[in-house]
PDB file of C-alpha atoms in Angstrom:
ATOM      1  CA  UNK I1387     -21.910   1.379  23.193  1.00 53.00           C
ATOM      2  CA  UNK I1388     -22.786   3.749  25.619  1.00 60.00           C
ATOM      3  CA  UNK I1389     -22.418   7.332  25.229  1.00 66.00           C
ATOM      4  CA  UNK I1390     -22.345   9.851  27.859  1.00 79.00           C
ATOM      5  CA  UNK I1391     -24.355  13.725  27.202  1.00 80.00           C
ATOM      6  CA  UNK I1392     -21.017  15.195  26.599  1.00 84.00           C
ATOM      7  CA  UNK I1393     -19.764  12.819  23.561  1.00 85.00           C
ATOM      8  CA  UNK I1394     -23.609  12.812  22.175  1.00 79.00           C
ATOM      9  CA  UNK I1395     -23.036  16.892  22.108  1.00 83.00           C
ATOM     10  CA  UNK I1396     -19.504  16.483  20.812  1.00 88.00           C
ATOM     11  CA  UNK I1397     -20.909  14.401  18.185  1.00 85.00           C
ATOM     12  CA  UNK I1398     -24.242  16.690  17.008  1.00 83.00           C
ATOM     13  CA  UNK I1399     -21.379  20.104  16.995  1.00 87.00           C
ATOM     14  CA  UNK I1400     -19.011  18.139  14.711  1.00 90.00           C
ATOM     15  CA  UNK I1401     -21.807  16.814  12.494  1.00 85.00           C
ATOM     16  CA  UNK I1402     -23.252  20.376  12.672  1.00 86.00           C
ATOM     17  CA  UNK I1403     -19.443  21.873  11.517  1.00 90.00           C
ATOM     18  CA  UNK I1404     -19.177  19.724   8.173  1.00 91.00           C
ATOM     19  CA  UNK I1405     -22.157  19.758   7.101  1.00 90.00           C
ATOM     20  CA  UNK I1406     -24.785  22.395   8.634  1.00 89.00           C
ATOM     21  CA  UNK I1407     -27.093  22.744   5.695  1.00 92.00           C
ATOM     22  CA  UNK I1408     -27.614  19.256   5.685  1.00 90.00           C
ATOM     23  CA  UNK I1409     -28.321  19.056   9.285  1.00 87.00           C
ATOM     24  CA  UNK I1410     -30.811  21.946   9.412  1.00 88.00           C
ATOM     25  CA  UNK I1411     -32.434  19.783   6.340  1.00 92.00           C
ATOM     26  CA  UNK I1412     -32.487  17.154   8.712  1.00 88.00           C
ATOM     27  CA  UNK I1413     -33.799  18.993  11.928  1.00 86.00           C
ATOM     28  CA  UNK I1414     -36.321  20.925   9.917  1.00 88.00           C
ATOM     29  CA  UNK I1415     -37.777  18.923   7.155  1.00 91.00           C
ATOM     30  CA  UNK I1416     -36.726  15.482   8.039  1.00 91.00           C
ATOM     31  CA  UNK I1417     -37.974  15.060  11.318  1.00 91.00           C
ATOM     32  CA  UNK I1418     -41.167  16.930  10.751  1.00 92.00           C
ATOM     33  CA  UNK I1419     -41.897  14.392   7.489  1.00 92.00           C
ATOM     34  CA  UNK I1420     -40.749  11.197  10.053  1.00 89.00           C
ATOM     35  CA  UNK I1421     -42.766  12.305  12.848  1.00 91.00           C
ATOM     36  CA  UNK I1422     -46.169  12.900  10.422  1.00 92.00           C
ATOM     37  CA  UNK I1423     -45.400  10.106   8.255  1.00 90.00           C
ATOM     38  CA  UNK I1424     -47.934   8.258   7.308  1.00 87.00           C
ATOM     39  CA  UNK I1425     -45.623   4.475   7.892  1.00 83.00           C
ATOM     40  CA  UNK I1426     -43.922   3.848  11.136  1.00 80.00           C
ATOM     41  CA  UNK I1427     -39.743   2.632  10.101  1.00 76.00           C
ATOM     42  CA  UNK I1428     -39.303   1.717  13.566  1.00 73.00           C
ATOM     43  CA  UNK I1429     -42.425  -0.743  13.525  1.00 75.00           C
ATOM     44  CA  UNK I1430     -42.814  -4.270  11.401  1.00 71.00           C
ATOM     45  CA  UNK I1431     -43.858  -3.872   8.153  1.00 67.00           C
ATOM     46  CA  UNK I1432     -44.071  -0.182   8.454  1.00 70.00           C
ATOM     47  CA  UNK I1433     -47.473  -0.147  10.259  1.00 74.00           C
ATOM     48  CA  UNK I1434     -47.975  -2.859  13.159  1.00 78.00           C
ATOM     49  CA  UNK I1435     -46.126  -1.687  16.349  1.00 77.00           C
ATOM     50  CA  UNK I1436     -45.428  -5.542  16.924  1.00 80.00           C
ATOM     51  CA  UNK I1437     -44.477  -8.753  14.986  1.00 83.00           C
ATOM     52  CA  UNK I1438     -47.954 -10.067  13.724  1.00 84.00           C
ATOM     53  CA  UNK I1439     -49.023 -13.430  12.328  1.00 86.00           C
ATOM     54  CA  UNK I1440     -52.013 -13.099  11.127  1.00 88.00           C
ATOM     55  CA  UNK I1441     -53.950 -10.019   9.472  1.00 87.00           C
ATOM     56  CA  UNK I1442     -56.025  -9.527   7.100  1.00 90.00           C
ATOM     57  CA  UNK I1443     -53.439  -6.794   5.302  1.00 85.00           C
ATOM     58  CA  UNK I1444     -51.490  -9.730   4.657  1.00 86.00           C
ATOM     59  CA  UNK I1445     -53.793 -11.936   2.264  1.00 88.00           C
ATOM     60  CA  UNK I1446     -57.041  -9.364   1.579  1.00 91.00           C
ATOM     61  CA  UNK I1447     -56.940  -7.045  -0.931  1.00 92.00           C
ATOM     62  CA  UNK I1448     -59.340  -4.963  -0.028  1.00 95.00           C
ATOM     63  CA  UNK I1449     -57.517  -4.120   3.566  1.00 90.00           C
ATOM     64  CA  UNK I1450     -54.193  -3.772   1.154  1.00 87.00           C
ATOM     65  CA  UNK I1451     -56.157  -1.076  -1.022  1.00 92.00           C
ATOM     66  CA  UNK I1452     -57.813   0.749   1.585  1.00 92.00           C
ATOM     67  CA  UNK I1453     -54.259   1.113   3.286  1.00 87.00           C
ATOM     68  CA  UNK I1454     -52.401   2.390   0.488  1.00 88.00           C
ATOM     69  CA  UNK I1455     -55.855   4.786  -0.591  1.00 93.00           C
ATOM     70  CA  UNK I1456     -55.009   5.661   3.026  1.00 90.00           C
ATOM     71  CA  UNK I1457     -51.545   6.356   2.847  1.00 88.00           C
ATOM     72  CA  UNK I1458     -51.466   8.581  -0.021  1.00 92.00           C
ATOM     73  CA  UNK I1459     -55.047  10.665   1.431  1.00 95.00           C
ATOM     74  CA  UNK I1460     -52.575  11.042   4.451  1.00 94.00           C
ATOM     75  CA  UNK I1461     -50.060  12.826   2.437  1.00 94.00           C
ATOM     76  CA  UNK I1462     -52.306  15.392   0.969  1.00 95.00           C
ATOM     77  CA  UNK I1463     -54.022  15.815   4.171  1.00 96.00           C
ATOM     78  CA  UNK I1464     -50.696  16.434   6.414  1.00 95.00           C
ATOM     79  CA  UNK I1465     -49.784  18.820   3.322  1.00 96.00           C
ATOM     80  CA  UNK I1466     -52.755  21.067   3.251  1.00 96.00           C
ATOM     81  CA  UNK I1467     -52.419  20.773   7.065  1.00 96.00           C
ATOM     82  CA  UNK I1468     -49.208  22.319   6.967  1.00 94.00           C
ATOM     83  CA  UNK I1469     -50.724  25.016   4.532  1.00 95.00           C
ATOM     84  CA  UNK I1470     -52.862  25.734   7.080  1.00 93.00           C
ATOM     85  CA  UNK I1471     -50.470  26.220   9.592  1.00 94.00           C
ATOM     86  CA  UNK I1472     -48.456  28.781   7.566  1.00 94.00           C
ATOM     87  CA  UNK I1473     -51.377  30.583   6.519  1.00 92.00           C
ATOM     88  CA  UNK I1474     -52.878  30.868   9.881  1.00 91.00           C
ATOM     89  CA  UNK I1475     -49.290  31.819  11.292  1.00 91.00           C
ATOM     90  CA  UNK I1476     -49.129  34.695   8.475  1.00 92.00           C
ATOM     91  CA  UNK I1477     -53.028  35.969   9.252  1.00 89.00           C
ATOM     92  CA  UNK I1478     -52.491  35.534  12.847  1.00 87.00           C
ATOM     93  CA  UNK I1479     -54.010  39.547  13.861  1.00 88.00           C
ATOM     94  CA  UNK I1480     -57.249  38.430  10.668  1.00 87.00           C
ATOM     95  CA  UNK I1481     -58.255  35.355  11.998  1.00 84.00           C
ATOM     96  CA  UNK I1482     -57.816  36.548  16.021  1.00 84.00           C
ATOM     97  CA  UNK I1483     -60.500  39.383  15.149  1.00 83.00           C
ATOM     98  CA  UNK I1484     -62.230  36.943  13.311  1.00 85.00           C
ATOM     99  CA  UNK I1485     -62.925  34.980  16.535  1.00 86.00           C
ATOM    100  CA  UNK I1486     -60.724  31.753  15.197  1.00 87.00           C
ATOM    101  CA  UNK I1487     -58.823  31.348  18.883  1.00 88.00           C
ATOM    102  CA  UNK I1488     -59.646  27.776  19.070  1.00 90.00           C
ATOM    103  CA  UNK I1489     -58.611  27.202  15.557  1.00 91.00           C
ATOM    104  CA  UNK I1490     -55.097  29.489  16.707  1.00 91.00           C
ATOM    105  CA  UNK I1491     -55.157  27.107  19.934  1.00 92.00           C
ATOM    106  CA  UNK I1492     -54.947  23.710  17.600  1.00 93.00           C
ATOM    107  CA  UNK I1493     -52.024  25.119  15.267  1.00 94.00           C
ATOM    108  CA  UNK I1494     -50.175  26.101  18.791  1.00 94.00           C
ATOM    109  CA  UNK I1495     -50.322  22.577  19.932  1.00 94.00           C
ATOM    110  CA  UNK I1496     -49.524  21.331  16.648  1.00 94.00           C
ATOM    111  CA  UNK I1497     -46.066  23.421  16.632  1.00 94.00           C
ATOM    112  CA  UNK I1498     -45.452  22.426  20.202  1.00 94.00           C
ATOM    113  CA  UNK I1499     -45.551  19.040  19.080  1.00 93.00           C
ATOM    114  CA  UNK I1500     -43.808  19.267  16.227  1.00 93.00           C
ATOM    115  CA  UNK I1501     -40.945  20.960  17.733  1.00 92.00           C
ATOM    116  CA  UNK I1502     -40.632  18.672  20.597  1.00 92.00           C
ATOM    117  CA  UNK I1503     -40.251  15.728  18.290  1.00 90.00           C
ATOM    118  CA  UNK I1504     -37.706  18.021  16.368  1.00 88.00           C
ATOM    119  CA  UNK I1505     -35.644  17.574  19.417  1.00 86.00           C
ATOM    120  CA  UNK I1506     -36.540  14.142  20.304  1.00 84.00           C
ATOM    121  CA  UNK I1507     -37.271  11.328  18.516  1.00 84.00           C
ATOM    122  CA  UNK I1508     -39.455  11.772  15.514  1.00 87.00           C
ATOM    123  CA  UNK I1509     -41.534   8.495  15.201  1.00 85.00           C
ATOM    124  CA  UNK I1510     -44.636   8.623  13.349  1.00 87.00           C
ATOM    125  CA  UNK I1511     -46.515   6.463  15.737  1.00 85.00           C
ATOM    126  CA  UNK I1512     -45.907   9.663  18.486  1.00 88.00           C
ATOM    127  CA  UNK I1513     -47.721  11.708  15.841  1.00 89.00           C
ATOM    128  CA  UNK I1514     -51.297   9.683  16.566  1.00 89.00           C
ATOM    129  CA  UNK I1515     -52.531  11.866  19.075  1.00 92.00           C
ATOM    130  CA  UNK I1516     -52.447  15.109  17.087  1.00 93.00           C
ATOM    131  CA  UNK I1517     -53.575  13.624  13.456  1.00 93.00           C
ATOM    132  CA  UNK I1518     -57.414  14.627  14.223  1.00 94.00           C
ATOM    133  CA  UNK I1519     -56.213  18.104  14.575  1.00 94.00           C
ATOM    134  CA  UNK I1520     -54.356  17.459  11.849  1.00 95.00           C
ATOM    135  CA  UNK I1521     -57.161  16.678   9.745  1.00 95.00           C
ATOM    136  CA  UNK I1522     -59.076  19.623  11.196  1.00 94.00           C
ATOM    137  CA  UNK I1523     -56.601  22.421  10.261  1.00 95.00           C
ATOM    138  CA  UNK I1524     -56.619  20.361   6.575  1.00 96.00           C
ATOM    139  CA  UNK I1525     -60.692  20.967   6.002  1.00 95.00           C
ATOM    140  CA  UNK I1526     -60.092  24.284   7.903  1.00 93.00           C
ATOM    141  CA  UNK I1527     -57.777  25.556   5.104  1.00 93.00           C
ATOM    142  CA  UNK I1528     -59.781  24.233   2.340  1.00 94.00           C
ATOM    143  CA  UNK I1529     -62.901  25.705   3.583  1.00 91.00           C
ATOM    144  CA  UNK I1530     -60.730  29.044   3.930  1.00 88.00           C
ATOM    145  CA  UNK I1531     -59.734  28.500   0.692  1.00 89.00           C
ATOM    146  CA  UNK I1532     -63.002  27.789  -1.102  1.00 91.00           C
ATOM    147  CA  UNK I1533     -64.261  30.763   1.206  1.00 86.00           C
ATOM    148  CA  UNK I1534     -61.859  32.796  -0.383  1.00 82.00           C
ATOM    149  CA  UNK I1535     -62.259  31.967  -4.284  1.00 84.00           C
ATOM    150  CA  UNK I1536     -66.059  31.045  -4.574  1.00 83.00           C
ATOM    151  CA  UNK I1537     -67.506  33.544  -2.189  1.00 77.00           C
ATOM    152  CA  UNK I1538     -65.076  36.380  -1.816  1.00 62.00           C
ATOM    153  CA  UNK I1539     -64.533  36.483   1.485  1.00 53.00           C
ATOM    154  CA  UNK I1540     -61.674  36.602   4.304  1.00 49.00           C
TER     155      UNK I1540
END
């Protein structure tokens, strides 16, 4: 069924009316966690883009471990990512002064992206091309963090 921009607005203002907290969960927690999720729901088996025959995920275990040891380092790194991103956000004036612009410049692009998937389609696989900035803002705010605690500093 086809539906035209008006209905798909109709639709998002009623769904909005009954049941706004849920939908701001949705639009600001859900998305974010679909579009940096570590498995893909709209590919097969969670990971290939495209049915696949033969892989070695499918009968070696050692491609099965290092893809779920993968999965769950993904998680920790996309949450200490996301620490990063609030703490830069809230020492914004600290780390400018501190010459961190380039470090500023990757959490920019990271909330760009983020909030363009908010309004479009959150896939995970549309999340590949910012995961090694990702991963830097992670070992960023762990080395701001072990700057902090073990030598005193920032």
């Amino acid at each position: 069924m086809l539906v035209g921009l008006s209905e798909a607005l109709r639709l998002i203002f009623e769904k909005i009316k009954n049941d706004p907290l849920g939908y701001m969960q949705w639009y600001f927690l859900g998305k974010i966690y679909y579009f940096l999720n570590w498995n893909d729901y709209a590919a097969y088996l969670g990971f290939f883009t495209y049915p696949v025959m033969i892989s070695p995920y499918f009968d070696q275990k050692i491609f099965l471990y290092t893809f779920i040891f993968s999965s769950y380092l993904h998680y920790a790194i996309v949450l200490l990512s996301l620490f990063g991103v609030v703490f830069c956000i809230l020492k914004f004036n600290e780390l400018m002064l501190k010459n961190y612009t380039s470090v500023m410049f990757v959490v920019i692009m990271l909330l760009y992206f983020i909030f363009v998937h908010i309004i479009g389609f959150p896939i995970s696989r549309y999340s590949v091309p910012v995961l090694p900035s990702v991963y830097m803002l992670a070992i960023f705010f762990v080395k701001l963090v072990f700057d902090k605690y073990f030598k005193k500093q920032l």
